[in-house]
mmCIF file of C-alpha atoms in Angstrom:
data_model
loop_
_atom_site.group_PDB
_atom_site.id
_atom_site.type_symbol
_atom_site.label_atom_id
_atom_site.label_comp_id
_atom_site.label_asym_id
_atom_site.label_seq_id
_atom_site.Cartn_x
_atom_site.Cartn_y
_atom_site.Cartn_z
ATOM 1 C CA UNK A 1 10.466 8.400 -18.310
ATOM 2 C CA UNK A 2 8.763 10.466 -16.352
ATOM 3 C CA UNK A 3 9.160 10.622 -12.265
ATOM 4 C CA UNK A 4 7.259 12.327 -9.694
ATOM 5 C CA UNK A 5 8.710 13.288 -6.281
ATOM 6 C CA UNK A 6 7.110 14.342 -2.971
ATOM 7 C CA UNK A 7 8.541 15.461 0.201
ATOM 8 C CA UNK A 8 8.872 15.405 3.133
ATOM 9 C CA UNK A 9 8.021 11.471 3.167
ATOM 10 C CA UNK A 10 6.653 12.014 6.736
ATOM 11 C CA UNK A 11 5.774 14.899 8.873
ATOM 12 C CA UNK A 12 4.590 15.367 12.490
ATOM 13 C CA UNK A 13 3.398 18.898 13.048
ATOM 14 C CA UNK A 14 1.516 20.542 16.047
ATOM 15 C CA UNK A 15 -1.899 21.937 15.832
ATOM 16 C CA UNK A 16 -1.652 25.447 14.657
ATOM 17 C CA UNK A 17 1.482 25.436 12.706
ATOM 18 C CA UNK A 18 1.993 25.925 8.975
ATOM 19 C CA UNK A 19 2.459 23.420 6.390
ATOM 20 C CA UNK A 20 4.113 23.114 3.141
ATOM 21 C CA UNK A 21 4.493 20.068 0.912
ATOM 22 C CA UNK A 22 6.136 19.900 -2.291
ATOM 23 C CA UNK A 23 5.695 17.984 -5.526
ATOM 24 C CA UNK A 24 7.689 17.891 -8.567
ATOM 25 C CA UNK A 25 7.434 16.035 -12.050
ATOM 26 C CA UNK A 26 10.249 15.354 -14.374
ATOM 27 C CA UNK A 27 10.420 14.051 -17.946
ATOM 28 C CA UNK A 28 7.037 15.598 -18.961
ATOM 29 C CA UNK A 29 5.852 19.459 -19.797
ATOM 30 C CA UNK A 30 2.580 21.131 -19.197
ATOM 31 C CA UNK A 31 1.174 18.174 -17.029
ATOM 32 C CA UNK A 32 -2.350 18.458 -15.302
ATOM 33 C CA UNK A 33 -1.311 18.286 -11.378
ATOM 34 C CA UNK A 34 -3.556 16.875 -8.592
ATOM 35 C CA UNK A 35 -3.340 16.774 -4.814
ATOM 36 C CA UNK A 36 -5.345 14.116 -3.214
ATOM 37 C CA UNK A 37 -5.685 13.426 0.624
ATOM 38 C CA UNK A 38 -6.297 9.464 1.649
ATOM 39 C CA UNK A 39 -7.686 8.800 5.054
ATOM 40 C CA UNK A 40 -7.509 5.648 7.108
ATOM 41 C CA UNK A 41 -10.638 4.200 5.108
ATOM 42 C CA UNK A 42 -8.371 4.078 2.045
ATOM 43 C CA UNK A 43 -10.781 6.296 -0.204
ATOM 44 C CA UNK A 44 -8.888 9.144 -2.135
ATOM 45 C CA UNK A 45 -10.317 12.479 -2.024
ATOM 46 C CA UNK A 46 -9.353 15.078 -4.462
ATOM 47 C CA UNK A 47 -8.255 18.409 -3.038
ATOM 48 C CA UNK A 48 -6.892 20.536 -5.749
ATOM 49 C CA UNK A 49 -6.055 20.263 -9.420
ATOM 50 C CA UNK A 50 -4.193 22.433 -11.875
ATOM 51 C CA UNK A 51 -4.007 22.831 -15.420
ATOM 52 C CA UNK A 52 -1.049 25.166 -15.597
ATOM 53 C CA UNK A 53 1.018 27.668 -13.929
ATOM 54 C CA UNK A 54 -0.953 29.721 -11.571
ATOM 55 C CA UNK A 55 -4.130 28.104 -12.252
ATOM 56 C CA UNK A 56 -5.602 26.141 -9.202
ATOM 57 C CA UNK A 57 -8.958 24.955 -8.947
ATOM 58 C CA UNK A 58 -10.556 23.659 -5.308
ATOM 59 C CA UNK A 59 -12.547 20.542 -5.029
ATOM 60 C CA UNK A 60 -13.405 20.943 -1.243
ATOM 61 C CA UNK A 61 -13.403 23.953 0.960
ATOM 62 C CA UNK A 62 -10.940 23.358 3.598
ATOM 63 C CA UNK A 63 -8.112 24.613 5.638
ATOM 64 C CA UNK A 64 -5.656 24.084 2.896
ATOM 65 C CA UNK A 65 -4.257 25.855 -0.157
ATOM 66 C CA UNK A 66 -2.238 25.013 -3.438
ATOM 67 C CA UNK A 67 0.050 26.884 -5.611
ATOM 68 C CA UNK A 68 1.788 26.031 -8.758
ATOM 69 C CA UNK A 69 4.709 28.471 -9.011
ATOM 70 C CA UNK A 70 6.498 26.556 -12.009
ATOM 71 C CA UNK A 71 5.248 24.218 -14.721
ATOM 72 C CA UNK A 72 6.088 21.048 -12.907
ATOM 73 C CA UNK A 73 6.043 22.134 -9.351
ATOM 74 C CA UNK A 74 2.862 21.987 -7.091
ATOM 75 C CA UNK A 75 2.679 23.017 -3.560
ATOM 76 C CA UNK A 76 0.270 22.322 -0.737
ATOM 77 C CA UNK A 77 -0.150 24.785 2.155
ATOM 78 C CA UNK A 78 -1.705 25.558 5.046
ATOM 79 C CA UNK A 79 -1.268 28.602 7.561
ATOM 80 C CA UNK A 80 -2.663 26.750 10.826
ATOM 81 C CA UNK A 81 -3.089 23.075 10.825
ATOM 82 C CA UNK A 82 -6.135 21.275 12.316
ATOM 83 C CA UNK A 83 -6.216 17.810 14.036
ATOM 84 C CA UNK A 84 -8.451 16.693 11.040
ATOM 85 C CA UNK A 85 -5.720 17.533 8.497
ATOM 86 C CA UNK A 86 -3.817 14.375 9.407
ATOM 87 C CA UNK A 87 -3.519 11.937 6.518
ATOM 88 C CA UNK A 88 -1.712 10.725 3.641
ATOM 89 C CA UNK A 89 -1.296 13.331 0.761
ATOM 90 C CA UNK A 90 -0.606 12.156 -2.486
ATOM 91 C CA UNK A 91 0.053 14.200 -5.606
ATOM 92 C CA UNK A 92 -0.442 12.991 -9.258
ATOM 93 C CA UNK A 93 0.011 14.066 -12.548
ATOM 94 C CA UNK A 94 -1.508 13.208 -16.018
ATOM 95 C CA UNK A 95 -1.293 14.493 -19.636
ATOM 96 C CA UNK A 96 -3.179 17.389 -20.340
ATOM 97 C CA UNK A 97 -5.854 15.640 -22.526
ATOM 98 C CA UNK A 98 -8.736 14.007 -20.457
ATOM 99 C CA UNK A 99 -9.060 10.298 -20.629
ATOM 100 C CA UNK A 100 -5.443 9.701 -19.512
ATOM 101 C CA UNK A 101 -4.104 7.842 -16.448
ATOM 102 C CA UNK A 102 -3.045 9.663 -13.463
ATOM 103 C CA UNK A 103 0.385 8.804 -12.162
ATOM 104 C CA UNK A 104 0.847 9.065 -8.430
ATOM 105 C CA UNK A 105 3.873 10.051 -6.264
ATOM 106 C CA UNK A 106 5.097 8.273 -3.063
ATOM 107 C CA UNK A 107 3.010 10.540 -0.798
ATOM 108 C CA UNK A 108 3.556 12.325 2.411
ATOM 109 C CA UNK A 109 2.431 10.866 5.798
ATOM 110 C CA UNK A 110 1.304 14.043 7.864
ATOM 111 C CA UNK A 111 0.253 13.740 11.681
ATOM 112 C CA UNK A 112 -0.935 16.812 13.281
ATOM 113 C CA UNK A 113 -0.964 16.413 17.135
ATOM 114 C CA UNK B 1 -22.877 12.804 -8.994
ATOM 115 C CA UNK B 2 -20.182 9.947 -10.020
ATOM 116 C CA UNK B 3 -20.054 7.039 -7.560
ATOM 117 C CA UNK B 4 -18.003 3.898 -7.523
ATOM 118 C CA UNK B 5 -18.496 0.877 -5.191
ATOM 119 C CA UNK B 6 -16.048 -1.993 -4.739
ATOM 120 C CA UNK B 7 -16.343 -5.345 -3.388
ATOM 121 C CA UNK B 8 -15.545 -7.397 -1.368
ATOM 122 C CA UNK B 9 -13.987 -4.912 1.026
ATOM 123 C CA UNK B 10 -11.361 -7.444 1.852
ATOM 124 C CA UNK B 11 -10.659 -10.928 0.374
ATOM 125 C CA UNK B 12 -8.192 -13.537 1.628
ATOM 126 C CA UNK B 13 -6.825 -16.116 -0.978
ATOM 127 C CA UNK B 14 -4.527 -18.907 -0.856
ATOM 128 C CA UNK B 15 -1.402 -18.800 -3.358
ATOM 129 C CA UNK B 16 -2.907 -20.151 -6.621
ATOM 130 C CA UNK B 17 -6.701 -19.647 -5.776
ATOM 131 C CA UNK B 18 -8.079 -17.575 -8.499
ATOM 132 C CA UNK B 19 -10.830 -15.182 -8.009
ATOM 133 C CA UNK B 20 -12.101 -11.586 -9.116
ATOM 134 C CA UNK B 21 -12.647 -8.131 -7.792
ATOM 135 C CA UNK B 22 -16.032 -6.279 -8.631
ATOM 136 C CA UNK B 23 -15.895 -2.452 -9.198
ATOM 137 C CA UNK B 24 -19.631 -0.911 -9.679
ATOM 138 C CA UNK B 25 -19.899 2.435 -11.220
ATOM 139 C CA UNK B 26 -22.492 5.100 -11.748
ATOM 140 C CA UNK B 27 -21.263 7.875 -14.233
ATOM 141 C CA UNK B 28 -22.935 10.293 -16.545
ATOM 142 C CA UNK B 29 -21.212 8.976 -19.603
ATOM 143 C CA UNK B 30 -17.758 7.146 -18.897
ATOM 144 C CA UNK B 31 -14.694 8.559 -20.398
ATOM 145 C CA UNK B 32 -12.475 6.115 -18.855
ATOM 146 C CA UNK B 33 -12.253 3.482 -15.752
ATOM 147 C CA UNK B 34 -8.790 2.938 -14.266
ATOM 148 C CA UNK B 35 -7.515 0.333 -11.710
ATOM 149 C CA UNK B 36 -4.515 0.869 -9.371
ATOM 150 C CA UNK B 37 -2.512 -1.213 -6.906
ATOM 151 C CA UNK B 38 -1.504 0.530 -3.704
ATOM 152 C CA UNK B 39 1.127 -1.346 -1.379
ATOM 153 C CA UNK B 40 0.789 -0.109 2.320
ATOM 154 C CA UNK B 41 2.494 3.267 2.942
ATOM 155 C CA UNK B 42 2.809 4.012 -1.013
ATOM 156 C CA UNK B 43 1.288 5.846 -3.709
ATOM 157 C CA UNK B 44 -1.176 4.004 -6.065
ATOM 158 C CA UNK B 45 0.544 2.165 -9.028
ATOM 159 C CA UNK B 46 -1.226 2.395 -12.373
ATOM 160 C CA UNK B 47 -2.495 -0.920 -13.793
ATOM 161 C CA UNK B 48 -5.249 -0.424 -16.427
ATOM 162 C CA UNK B 49 -7.420 1.949 -18.390
ATOM 163 C CA UNK B 50 -10.677 0.462 -20.106
ATOM 164 C CA UNK B 51 -12.702 2.953 -22.126
ATOM 165 C CA UNK B 52 -15.654 1.083 -23.615
ATOM 166 C CA UNK B 53 -17.614 -2.247 -22.600
ATOM 167 C CA UNK B 54 -16.179 -5.446 -23.761
ATOM 168 C CA UNK B 55 -12.683 -4.125 -23.557
ATOM 169 C CA UNK B 56 -10.207 -6.192 -21.537
ATOM 170 C CA UNK B 57 -6.583 -5.666 -20.637
ATOM 171 C CA UNK B 58 -4.241 -8.086 -19.230
ATOM 172 C CA UNK B 59 -0.858 -7.822 -17.395
ATOM 173 C CA UNK B 60 0.859 -11.138 -15.905
ATOM 174 C CA UNK B 61 -1.688 -12.663 -13.374
ATOM 175 C CA UNK B 62 -4.174 -9.837 -13.694
ATOM 176 C CA UNK B 63 -6.831 -9.354 -16.254
ATOM 177 C CA UNK B 64 -9.544 -6.418 -16.309
ATOM 178 C CA UNK B 65 -12.895 -6.198 -18.066
ATOM 179 C CA UNK B 66 -15.609 -3.643 -18.237
ATOM 180 C CA UNK B 67 -19.268 -3.775 -18.848
ATOM 181 C CA UNK B 68 -21.743 -0.681 -18.873
ATOM 182 C CA UNK B 69 -22.146 -0.836 -15.173
ATOM 183 C CA UNK B 70 -19.204 -2.713 -13.743
ATOM 184 C CA UNK B 71 -15.444 -3.800 -14.133
ATOM 185 C CA UNK B 72 -13.948 -6.942 -12.879
ATOM 186 C CA UNK B 73 -10.429 -7.549 -12.074
ATOM 187 C CA UNK B 74 -9.583 -11.207 -12.311
ATOM 188 C CA UNK B 75 -6.402 -12.673 -10.520
ATOM 189 C CA UNK B 76 -5.345 -15.966 -11.855
ATOM 190 C CA UNK B 77 -3.219 -18.152 -9.620
ATOM 191 C CA UNK B 78 -2.340 -15.538 -7.305
ATOM 192 C CA UNK B 79 1.088 -15.238 -5.349
ATOM 193 C CA UNK B 80 1.871 -13.567 -1.967
ATOM 194 C CA UNK B 81 3.393 -10.727 -3.766
ATOM 195 C CA UNK B 82 0.102 -9.943 -5.437
ATOM 196 C CA UNK B 83 -0.927 -8.744 -2.119
ATOM 197 C CA UNK B 84 -2.250 -5.238 -1.750
ATOM 198 C CA UNK B 85 -4.983 -2.922 -2.118
ATOM 199 C CA UNK B 86 -6.812 -2.551 -5.334
ATOM 200 C CA UNK B 87 -8.376 0.675 -6.286
ATOM 201 C CA UNK B 88 -10.912 1.524 -9.123
ATOM 202 C CA UNK B 89 -11.496 5.028 -10.505
ATOM 203 C CA UNK B 90 -13.983 6.537 -12.913
ATOM 204 C CA UNK B 91 -13.327 9.538 -15.166
ATOM 205 C CA UNK B 92 -16.884 11.049 -16.405
ATOM 206 C CA UNK B 93 -17.286 12.580 -19.862
ATOM 207 C CA UNK B 94 -18.336 15.899 -18.062
ATOM 208 C CA UNK B 95 -14.904 16.597 -16.568
ATOM 209 C CA UNK B 96 -12.764 19.029 -18.348
ATOM 210 C CA UNK B 97 -9.717 18.432 -16.198
ATOM 211 C CA UNK B 98 -9.623 14.420 -15.528
ATOM 212 C CA UNK B 99 -11.213 14.295 -12.244
ATOM 213 C CA UNK B 100 -10.987 10.723 -11.042
ATOM 214 C CA UNK B 101 -13.646 9.479 -8.627
ATOM 215 C CA UNK B 102 -12.271 6.411 -6.546
ATOM 216 C CA UNK B 103 -13.715 3.555 -4.703
ATOM 217 C CA UNK B 104 -12.848 2.614 -1.342
ATOM 218 C CA UNK B 105 -10.638 -0.320 -2.698
ATOM 219 C CA UNK B 106 -10.461 -4.145 -1.930
ATOM 220 C CA UNK B 107 -7.681 -5.222 0.189
ATOM 221 C CA UNK B 108 -6.282 -8.530 -1.124
ATOM 222 C CA UNK B 109 -4.159 -10.944 0.924
ATOM 223 C CA UNK B 110 -2.532 -13.928 -0.517
ATOM 224 C CA UNK B 111 -1.301 -16.610 1.750
ATOM 225 C CA UNK B 112 1.466 -19.096 1.160
#
């Protein structure tokens, strides 16, 4: 069966500090990978998606970047965090073909002070 | 642009009191409609995928239905453990990478 991991689970960072969140998927190969942010209003906003190693597309211009160094590894980064970067970050995967459901990880709660 | 609106924003039920959650959508060709359940502080858990009008899916006390403009999540004789936020999302035929557009969710509370 497939499993998706995210770490850390919670993170408190000062404004201006760097960020690195990691997501790994087990039990599948060549998945589509996604980063979402969920603000207090509960809606999920797609940030980045990747259809393969080194292939990253951004949905929303922002202070964040993403990388996919390995097939089942997805990293969300920032060089300098802003207060507005606080939120619940979720990684998800789906099978390569469209029309398939996405499966979410446990999430990372980020608080920027 | 794809849009998803869920109603009500919050729903309180007594244990055993059946009800329905609504998901209205606007999409340029529906590839799929997805329902998720999310517990506080956790990632969304996949429930159902519906692809065409008239389709129905069931899982325990939950039943999802789909029309050309909306989807309903029917909860029959709910229990306190059904309390969660229920999210609806759509995927358009025009997307090549599986982008989901989510609604804001319905917070369901079931009292014993």
